[in-house]
């Protein structure tokens, strides 16, 4: 039984503790991703093995957790939620593979193991990112098949959401601004705009994908979820900047202090550490307030806002 089906079928019982729910979703996502990725033995084997290396057995799965939490809020079918969550995680993984390459951030460590271009080679890493992006849309496009619960109109909305969050007006656009900003003195507003695209767009899309998997959303529901997504999107990056300045590489699973070493503008470099921590807490409160219209049904989304701000890695 999937996490969504298991927990929604016990709605009359007390909800399980957040850490239990989170571990169920993470385990379910590992199984789903193994299923939705091409088999390692299928040709071209090197590419498929590298795709699985990039995606499986690593990461906190924050974006799938957001998909599942929003799906649970609107009683979305388990199969649809799984596919939406897997698709967004594949997009995220592809972005990390490309971000780590020498032409971008040139990093050798990701999720506690060698980055894809180090483990394999640069050409393979480039193809891994390209193939994962395509695979994400294959997986999401099948969320509307018979028995999976998403009608055609909502499926188009979901495909558009993921495409917009991934493209030049979303994640890729934010990365382009990031690369162009090295060594520059950005204003706080400019830094926020960059991260609304680079990090926030895909987090916001995760929430909306889970919700649309459940129903056609009313305008006030869209506005509330977008406000929540905007708050956690910025909070995630603020905390990333704090951790980059305060944690070590073993804790982070990636190279610590790299933003400062690369002379990149961050919330810590602009605001200082204490003000950055205060901003993260404000954004957590904003996220909670955005969910007020849903009452206790949005408990998991609130808990995820807490996780994003209070995490140590």
mmCIF file of C-alpha atoms in Angstrom:
data_model
loop_
_atom_site.group_PDB
_atom_site.id
_atom_site.type_symbol
_atom_site.label_atom_id
_atom_site.label_comp_id
_atom_site.label_asym_id
_atom_site.label_seq_id
_atom_site.Cartn_x
_atom_site.Cartn_y
_atom_site.Cartn_z
ATOM 1 C CA UNK A 1 0.000 0.000 0.000
ATOM 2 C CA UNK A 2 1.341 3.421 -0.923
ATOM 3 C CA UNK A 3 1.932 6.162 1.624
ATOM 4 C CA UNK A 4 -0.939 8.271 0.269
ATOM 5 C CA UNK A 5 -3.364 5.358 0.207
ATOM 6 C CA UNK A 6 -2.228 4.046 3.567
ATOM 7 C CA UNK A 7 -2.569 7.318 5.435
ATOM 8 C CA UNK A 8 -5.708 8.590 3.675
ATOM 9 C CA UNK A 9 -7.487 5.287 4.369
ATOM 10 C CA UNK A 10 -6.880 5.850 8.085
ATOM 11 C CA UNK A 11 -8.240 9.393 8.138
ATOM 12 C CA UNK A 12 -10.417 8.662 11.169
ATOM 13 C CA UNK A 13 -7.366 7.566 13.159
ATOM 14 C CA UNK A 14 -4.743 9.937 14.577
ATOM 15 C CA UNK A 15 -2.278 10.970 11.869
ATOM 16 C CA UNK A 16 1.136 9.303 12.160
ATOM 17 C CA UNK A 17 4.060 11.325 13.430
ATOM 18 C CA UNK A 18 5.765 13.434 10.808
ATOM 19 C CA UNK A 19 9.011 11.470 10.826
ATOM 20 C CA UNK A 20 7.124 8.199 10.265
ATOM 21 C CA UNK A 21 5.127 9.725 7.406
ATOM 22 C CA UNK A 22 8.307 11.173 5.895
ATOM 23 C CA UNK A 23 10.174 7.855 5.984
ATOM 24 C CA UNK A 24 7.201 6.104 4.331
ATOM 25 C CA UNK A 25 7.160 8.651 1.507
ATOM 26 C CA UNK A 26 10.931 8.529 1.025
ATOM 27 C CA UNK A 27 10.875 4.734 0.845
ATOM 28 C CA UNK A 28 7.939 4.790 -1.556
ATOM 29 C CA UNK A 29 9.743 7.296 -3.766
ATOM 30 C CA UNK A 30 12.867 5.156 -3.936
ATOM 31 C CA UNK A 31 10.757 2.240 -5.165
ATOM 32 C CA UNK A 32 8.861 4.422 -7.641
ATOM 33 C CA UNK A 33 12.022 6.003 -9.045
ATOM 34 C CA UNK A 34 13.623 2.592 -9.507
ATOM 35 C CA UNK A 35 10.542 1.595 -11.493
ATOM 36 C CA UNK A 36 10.232 4.760 -13.585
ATOM 37 C CA UNK A 37 13.906 5.017 -14.569
ATOM 38 C CA UNK A 38 15.228 2.912 -17.477
ATOM 39 C CA UNK A 39 16.723 -0.416 -16.379
ATOM 40 C CA UNK A 40 20.463 -0.360 -15.835
ATOM 41 C CA UNK A 41 20.956 -3.321 -18.177
ATOM 42 C CA UNK A 42 19.073 -1.731 -21.085
ATOM 43 C CA UNK A 43 21.006 -0.163 -23.950
ATOM 44 C CA UNK A 44 22.716 2.342 -23.739
ATOM 45 C CA UNK A 45 23.818 0.774 -20.457
ATOM 46 C CA UNK A 46 26.371 3.403 -19.414
ATOM 47 C CA UNK A 47 23.854 6.222 -19.763
ATOM 48 C CA UNK A 48 21.120 4.327 -17.932
ATOM 49 C CA UNK A 49 23.467 3.327 -15.129
ATOM 50 C CA UNK A 50 24.583 6.947 -14.756
ATOM 51 C CA UNK A 51 20.966 8.164 -14.684
ATOM 52 C CA UNK A 52 20.205 5.753 -11.861
ATOM 53 C CA UNK A 53 23.414 6.768 -10.059
ATOM 54 C CA UNK A 54 22.307 10.417 -10.202
ATOM 55 C CA UNK A 55 18.788 9.814 -8.891
ATOM 56 C CA UNK A 56 18.706 6.777 -6.605
ATOM 57 C CA UNK A 57 19.927 6.315 -3.043
ATOM 58 C CA UNK A 58 20.441 9.925 -2.112
ATOM 59 C CA UNK A 59 18.847 13.198 -1.110
ATOM 60 C CA UNK A 60 16.101 14.169 1.311
ATOM 61 C CA UNK A 61 13.390 14.060 -1.389
ATOM 62 C CA UNK A 62 12.009 17.417 -0.271
ATOM 63 C CA UNK A 63 10.206 18.011 -3.564
ATOM 64 C CA UNK A 64 8.462 14.611 -3.597
ATOM 65 C CA UNK A 65 7.513 15.161 0.033
ATOM 66 C CA UNK A 66 5.831 18.413 -0.987
ATOM 67 C CA UNK A 67 4.007 16.650 -3.824
ATOM 68 C CA UNK A 68 2.758 13.961 -1.435
ATOM 69 C CA UNK A 69 1.729 16.488 1.228
ATOM 70 C CA UNK A 70 -0.283 18.552 -1.253
ATOM 71 C CA UNK A 71 -1.727 15.393 -2.774
ATOM 72 C CA UNK A 72 -2.836 14.246 0.663
ATOM 73 C CA UNK A 73 -4.500 17.623 1.248
ATOM 74 C CA UNK A 74 -6.717 17.062 -1.808
ATOM 75 C CA UNK A 75 -7.053 13.245 -1.600
ATOM 76 C CA UNK A 76 -5.153 12.696 -4.859
ATOM 77 C CA UNK A 77 -4.917 9.129 -6.236
ATOM 78 C CA UNK A 78 -1.697 7.426 -5.164
ATOM 79 C CA UNK A 79 -0.539 6.570 -8.690
ATOM 80 C CA UNK A 80 -0.884 10.161 -9.875
ATOM 81 C CA UNK A 81 1.004 11.492 -6.856
ATOM 82 C CA UNK A 82 3.816 8.982 -7.349
ATOM 83 C CA UNK A 83 4.314 9.992 -10.963
ATOM 84 C CA UNK A 84 4.182 13.719 -10.254
ATOM 85 C CA UNK A 85 6.685 13.309 -7.416
ATOM 86 C CA UNK A 86 9.021 11.154 -9.508
ATOM 87 C CA UNK A 87 8.894 13.636 -12.381
ATOM 88 C CA UNK A 88 9.811 16.621 -10.245
ATOM 89 C CA UNK A 89 12.619 14.672 -8.553
ATOM 90 C CA UNK A 90 14.066 13.730 -11.955
ATOM 91 C CA UNK A 91 14.076 17.390 -12.982
ATOM 92 C CA UNK A 92 15.795 18.282 -9.708
ATOM 93 C CA UNK A 93 18.393 15.535 -10.143
ATOM 94 C CA UNK A 94 19.144 16.619 -13.701
ATOM 95 C CA UNK A 95 19.682 20.187 -12.503
ATOM 96 C CA UNK A 96 22.174 18.989 -9.884
ATOM 97 C CA UNK A 97 24.108 16.929 -12.437
ATOM 98 C CA UNK A 98 24.471 19.924 -14.734
ATOM 99 C CA UNK A 99 25.082 22.362 -11.861
ATOM 100 C CA UNK A 100 28.063 20.295 -10.679
ATOM 101 C CA UNK A 101 29.805 20.228 -14.073
ATOM 102 C CA UNK A 102 33.038 22.202 -14.680
ATOM 103 C CA UNK A 103 31.225 24.681 -16.935
ATOM 104 C CA UNK A 104 28.869 25.538 -14.045
ATOM 105 C CA UNK A 105 29.870 25.206 -10.365
ATOM 106 C CA UNK A 106 32.599 22.584 -10.916
ATOM 107 C CA UNK A 107 31.936 20.447 -7.837
ATOM 108 C CA UNK A 108 33.227 16.959 -7.068
ATOM 109 C CA UNK A 109 30.849 15.935 -4.269
ATOM 110 C CA UNK A 110 27.065 15.575 -4.222
ATOM 111 C CA UNK A 111 24.893 13.692 -1.727
ATOM 112 C CA UNK A 112 28.028 12.309 -0.131
ATOM 113 C CA UNK A 113 29.406 10.658 -3.276
ATOM 114 C CA UNK A 114 31.351 11.729 -6.387
ATOM 115 C CA UNK A 115 29.375 13.869 -8.800
ATOM 116 C CA UNK A 116 28.272 12.256 -12.060
ATOM 117 C CA UNK A 117 30.949 13.871 -14.233
ATOM 118 C CA UNK A 118 33.608 12.670 -11.777
ATOM 119 C CA UNK A 119 32.198 9.138 -11.440
ATOM 120 C CA UNK A 120 31.674 8.819 -15.209
ATOM 121 C CA UNK A 121 32.753 11.687 -17.500
ATOM 122 C CA UNK A 122 31.543 15.105 -18.624
ATOM 123 C CA UNK A 123 29.853 13.929 -21.819
ATOM 124 C CA UNK A 124 27.905 11.284 -19.913
ATOM 125 C CA UNK A 125 26.910 13.821 -17.257
ATOM 126 C CA UNK A 126 25.576 16.153 -19.931
ATOM 127 C CA UNK A 127 23.525 13.343 -21.465
ATOM 128 C CA UNK A 128 22.287 12.214 -18.042
ATOM 129 C CA UNK A 129 20.774 15.640 -17.437
ATOM 130 C CA UNK A 130 19.191 15.759 -20.883
ATOM 131 C CA UNK A 131 17.766 12.246 -20.549
ATOM 132 C CA UNK A 132 16.405 12.810 -17.032
ATOM 133 C CA UNK A 133 14.570 15.913 -18.201
ATOM 134 C CA UNK A 134 12.913 13.933 -20.988
ATOM 135 C CA UNK A 135 12.165 11.005 -18.666
ATOM 136 C CA UNK A 136 10.427 13.339 -16.231
ATOM 137 C CA UNK A 137 7.896 14.368 -18.851
ATOM 138 C CA UNK A 138 7.395 10.768 -19.995
ATOM 139 C CA UNK A 139 6.551 9.803 -16.411
ATOM 140 C CA UNK A 140 4.257 12.786 -15.825
ATOM 141 C CA UNK A 141 2.506 12.330 -19.181
ATOM 142 C CA UNK A 142 1.453 8.848 -18.068
ATOM 143 C CA UNK A 143 -0.218 10.166 -14.914
ATOM 144 C CA UNK A 144 -3.451 10.484 -16.859
ATOM 145 C CA UNK A 145 -3.652 6.928 -18.134
ATOM 146 C CA UNK A 146 -6.723 4.866 -17.282
ATOM 147 C CA UNK A 147 -6.806 4.080 -13.589
ATOM 148 C CA UNK A 148 -4.290 6.740 -12.540
ATOM 149 C CA UNK A 149 -6.873 9.405 -11.840
ATOM 150 C CA UNK A 150 -5.874 12.645 -13.632
ATOM 151 C CA UNK A 151 -8.188 13.911 -16.369
ATOM 152 C CA UNK A 152 -6.786 15.390 -19.584
ATOM 153 C CA UNK A 153 -7.378 19.033 -18.652
ATOM 154 C CA UNK A 154 -5.552 18.724 -15.334
ATOM 155 C CA UNK A 155 -2.779 16.708 -16.948
ATOM 156 C CA UNK A 156 -2.096 19.571 -19.367
ATOM 157 C CA UNK A 157 -1.973 22.003 -16.447
ATOM 158 C CA UNK A 158 0.522 19.748 -14.657
ATOM 159 C CA UNK A 159 2.758 19.336 -17.705
ATOM 160 C CA UNK A 160 2.771 23.106 -18.213
ATOM 161 C CA UNK A 161 3.586 23.724 -14.551
ATOM 162 C CA UNK A 162 6.616 21.449 -14.664
ATOM 163 C CA UNK A 163 7.833 22.858 -17.976
ATOM 164 C CA UNK A 164 7.523 26.479 -16.818
ATOM 165 C CA UNK A 165 9.272 25.736 -13.526
ATOM 166 C CA UNK A 166 12.142 24.064 -15.371
ATOM 167 C CA UNK A 167 12.740 26.515 -18.207
ATOM 168 C CA UNK A 168 14.162 29.973 -18.836
ATOM 169 C CA UNK A 169 11.480 31.638 -16.681
ATOM 170 C CA UNK A 170 12.154 29.162 -13.874
ATOM 171 C CA UNK A 171 15.077 27.010 -12.789
ATOM 172 C CA UNK A 172 17.266 27.428 -15.888
ATOM 173 C CA UNK A 173 16.720 31.178 -15.899
ATOM 174 C CA UNK A 174 17.703 31.398 -12.257
ATOM 175 C CA UNK A 175 20.876 29.412 -12.937
ATOM 176 C CA UNK A 176 21.740 31.773 -15.809
ATOM 177 C CA UNK A 177 21.359 34.776 -13.493
ATOM 178 C CA UNK A 178 23.425 32.978 -10.851
ATOM 179 C CA UNK A 179 26.302 32.373 -13.268
ATOM 180 C CA UNK A 180 26.183 35.984 -14.434
ATOM 181 C CA UNK A 181 26.205 37.278 -10.851
ATOM 182 C CA UNK A 182 29.534 35.863 -9.680
ATOM 183 C CA UNK A 183 31.598 38.676 -8.210
ATOM 184 C CA UNK A 184 28.761 41.214 -8.427
ATOM 185 C CA UNK A 185 27.162 43.109 -5.541
ATOM 186 C CA UNK A 186 23.506 42.178 -5.908
ATOM 187 C CA UNK A 187 20.766 43.927 -3.987
ATOM 188 C CA UNK A 188 18.530 41.838 -1.756
ATOM 189 C CA UNK A 189 15.699 42.198 -4.294
ATOM 190 C CA UNK A 190 17.948 40.967 -7.114
ATOM 191 C CA UNK A 191 19.093 37.996 -5.021
ATOM 192 C CA UNK A 192 15.497 37.098 -4.203
ATOM 193 C CA UNK A 193 14.493 37.274 -7.855
ATOM 194 C CA UNK A 194 17.332 34.930 -8.792
ATOM 195 C CA UNK A 195 16.353 32.352 -6.193
ATOM 196 C CA UNK A 196 12.618 32.590 -6.890
ATOM 197 C CA UNK A 197 13.591 31.183 -10.275
ATOM 198 C CA UNK A 198 16.556 28.935 -9.495
ATOM 199 C CA UNK A 199 15.232 27.201 -6.376
ATOM 200 C CA UNK A 200 11.738 28.462 -5.663
ATOM 201 C CA UNK A 201 10.110 27.686 -9.012
ATOM 202 C CA UNK A 202 10.516 23.919 -8.710
ATOM 203 C CA UNK A 203 9.488 23.861 -5.040
ATOM 204 C CA UNK A 204 6.351 25.855 -5.873
ATOM 205 C CA UNK A 205 5.631 23.501 -8.778
ATOM 206 C CA UNK A 206 5.974 20.498 -6.461
ATOM 207 C CA UNK A 207 3.178 21.818 -4.247
ATOM 208 C CA UNK A 208 0.907 22.663 -7.161
ATOM 209 C CA UNK A 209 1.542 19.358 -8.939
ATOM 210 C CA UNK A 210 0.446 17.412 -5.882
ATOM 211 C CA UNK A 211 -2.649 19.560 -5.526
ATOM 212 C CA UNK A 212 -3.674 19.373 -9.198
ATOM 213 C CA UNK A 213 -3.246 15.586 -9.044
ATOM 214 C CA UNK A 214 -6.189 15.635 -6.645
ATOM 215 C CA UNK A 215 -8.679 18.100 -8.141
ATOM 216 C CA UNK A 216 -9.299 21.177 -10.240
ATOM 217 C CA UNK A 217 -8.217 23.974 -7.937
ATOM 218 C CA UNK A 218 -10.269 27.051 -7.066
ATOM 219 C CA UNK A 219 -8.577 30.429 -7.419
ATOM 220 C CA UNK A 220 -8.287 30.998 -3.680
ATOM 221 C CA UNK A 221 -6.664 27.574 -3.295
ATOM 222 C CA UNK A 222 -4.150 28.369 -6.039
ATOM 223 C CA UNK A 223 -3.321 31.703 -4.417
ATOM 224 C CA UNK A 224 -2.808 30.111 -1.007
ATOM 225 C CA UNK A 225 -0.585 27.347 -2.370
ATOM 226 C CA UNK A 226 1.434 29.804 -4.467
ATOM 227 C CA UNK A 227 1.996 32.014 -1.407
ATOM 228 C CA UNK A 228 3.102 28.957 0.552
ATOM 229 C CA UNK A 229 5.376 27.839 -2.285
ATOM 230 C CA UNK A 230 6.950 31.281 -2.602
ATOM 231 C CA UNK A 231 7.697 31.389 1.128
ATOM 232 C CA UNK A 232 9.262 27.933 1.358
ATOM 233 C CA UNK A 233 11.138 28.473 -1.901
ATOM 234 C CA UNK A 234 12.978 31.485 -0.547
ATOM 235 C CA UNK A 235 13.349 29.894 2.881
ATOM 236 C CA UNK A 236 15.013 26.849 1.357
ATOM 237 C CA UNK A 237 17.674 28.992 -0.295
ATOM 238 C CA UNK A 238 18.211 31.202 2.761
ATOM 239 C CA UNK A 239 18.852 28.090 4.841
ATOM 240 C CA UNK A 240 21.109 26.660 2.114
ATOM 241 C CA UNK A 241 23.208 29.827 2.303
ATOM 242 C CA UNK A 242 23.319 29.631 6.100
ATOM 243 C CA UNK A 243 24.417 25.990 6.004
ATOM 244 C CA UNK A 244 27.021 26.685 3.332
ATOM 245 C CA UNK A 245 28.569 29.209 5.716
ATOM 246 C CA UNK A 246 28.242 27.205 8.942
ATOM 247 C CA UNK A 247 28.250 23.431 8.267
ATOM 248 C CA UNK A 248 31.024 21.125 7.087
ATOM 249 C CA UNK A 249 31.191 19.016 3.919
ATOM 250 C CA UNK A 250 30.554 15.734 5.735
ATOM 251 C CA UNK A 251 27.305 17.096 7.176
ATOM 252 C CA UNK A 252 26.146 18.668 3.928
ATOM 253 C CA UNK A 253 27.154 15.833 1.601
ATOM 254 C CA UNK A 254 28.592 18.474 -0.742
ATOM 255 C CA UNK A 255 31.478 20.932 -0.644
ATOM 256 C CA UNK A 256 30.940 23.426 2.184
ATOM 257 C CA UNK A 257 31.938 27.080 1.855
ATOM 258 C CA UNK A 258 31.900 26.925 -1.930
ATOM 259 C CA UNK A 259 29.706 29.998 -2.413
ATOM 260 C CA UNK A 260 32.154 32.219 -0.534
ATOM 261 C CA UNK A 261 35.120 30.621 -2.301
ATOM 262 C CA UNK A 262 33.490 31.292 -5.679
ATOM 263 C CA UNK A 263 32.608 34.876 -4.675
ATOM 264 C CA UNK A 264 28.885 34.277 -5.140
ATOM 265 C CA UNK A 265 26.301 36.620 -3.625
ATOM 266 C CA UNK A 266 24.281 34.916 -0.870
ATOM 267 C CA UNK A 267 21.822 35.921 1.829
ATOM 268 C CA UNK A 268 24.605 35.592 4.388
ATOM 269 C CA UNK A 269 26.980 37.795 2.396
ATOM 270 C CA UNK A 270 24.299 40.492 1.992
ATOM 271 C CA UNK A 271 22.391 40.301 5.297
ATOM 272 C CA UNK A 272 24.824 38.599 7.658
ATOM 273 C CA UNK A 273 24.217 35.358 9.521
ATOM 274 C CA UNK A 274 21.802 36.495 12.247
ATOM 275 C CA UNK A 275 19.583 38.486 9.892
ATOM 276 C CA UNK A 276 19.518 35.544 7.464
ATOM 277 C CA UNK A 277 18.364 33.270 10.281
ATOM 278 C CA UNK A 278 15.653 35.776 11.211
ATOM 279 C CA UNK A 279 14.521 35.951 7.583
ATOM 280 C CA UNK A 280 14.242 32.163 7.385
ATOM 281 C CA UNK A 281 12.044 32.162 10.475
ATOM 282 C CA UNK A 282 9.843 34.936 9.042
ATOM 283 C CA UNK A 283 9.394 32.948 5.828
ATOM 284 C CA UNK A 284 8.421 29.874 7.855
ATOM 285 C CA UNK A 285 5.701 31.912 9.565
ATOM 286 C CA UNK A 286 4.567 33.286 6.191
ATOM 287 C CA UNK A 287 4.259 29.716 4.884
ATOM 288 C CA UNK A 288 2.125 28.704 7.871
ATOM 289 C CA UNK A 289 -0.148 31.726 7.453
ATOM 290 C CA UNK A 290 -0.646 31.037 3.746
ATOM 291 C CA UNK A 291 -2.201 27.671 4.604
ATOM 292 C CA UNK A 292 -4.814 29.088 6.996
ATOM 293 C CA UNK A 293 -7.727 28.465 4.620
ATOM 294 C CA UNK A 294 -7.065 24.710 4.698
ATOM 295 C CA UNK A 295 -7.082 24.326 8.468
ATOM 296 C CA UNK A 296 -5.564 21.191 9.954
ATOM 297 C CA UNK A 297 -5.808 19.372 6.611
ATOM 298 C CA UNK A 298 -2.580 21.153 5.603
ATOM 299 C CA UNK A 299 -0.665 19.751 8.567
ATOM 300 C CA UNK A 300 1.946 17.991 6.424
ATOM 301 C CA UNK A 301 2.684 21.125 4.417
ATOM 302 C CA UNK A 302 3.191 23.058 7.657
ATOM 303 C CA UNK A 303 5.511 20.365 8.964
ATOM 304 C CA UNK A 304 7.508 20.499 5.742
ATOM 305 C CA UNK A 305 7.918 24.263 6.105
ATOM 306 C CA UNK A 306 9.341 23.567 9.566
ATOM 307 C CA UNK A 307 11.654 20.895 8.140
ATOM 308 C CA UNK A 308 12.950 23.210 5.424
ATOM 309 C CA UNK A 309 13.818 25.983 7.882
ATOM 310 C CA UNK A 310 15.053 23.855 10.773
ATOM 311 C CA UNK A 311 17.130 21.323 8.799
ATOM 312 C CA UNK A 312 20.835 20.934 9.564
ATOM 313 C CA UNK A 313 21.950 19.648 6.165
#
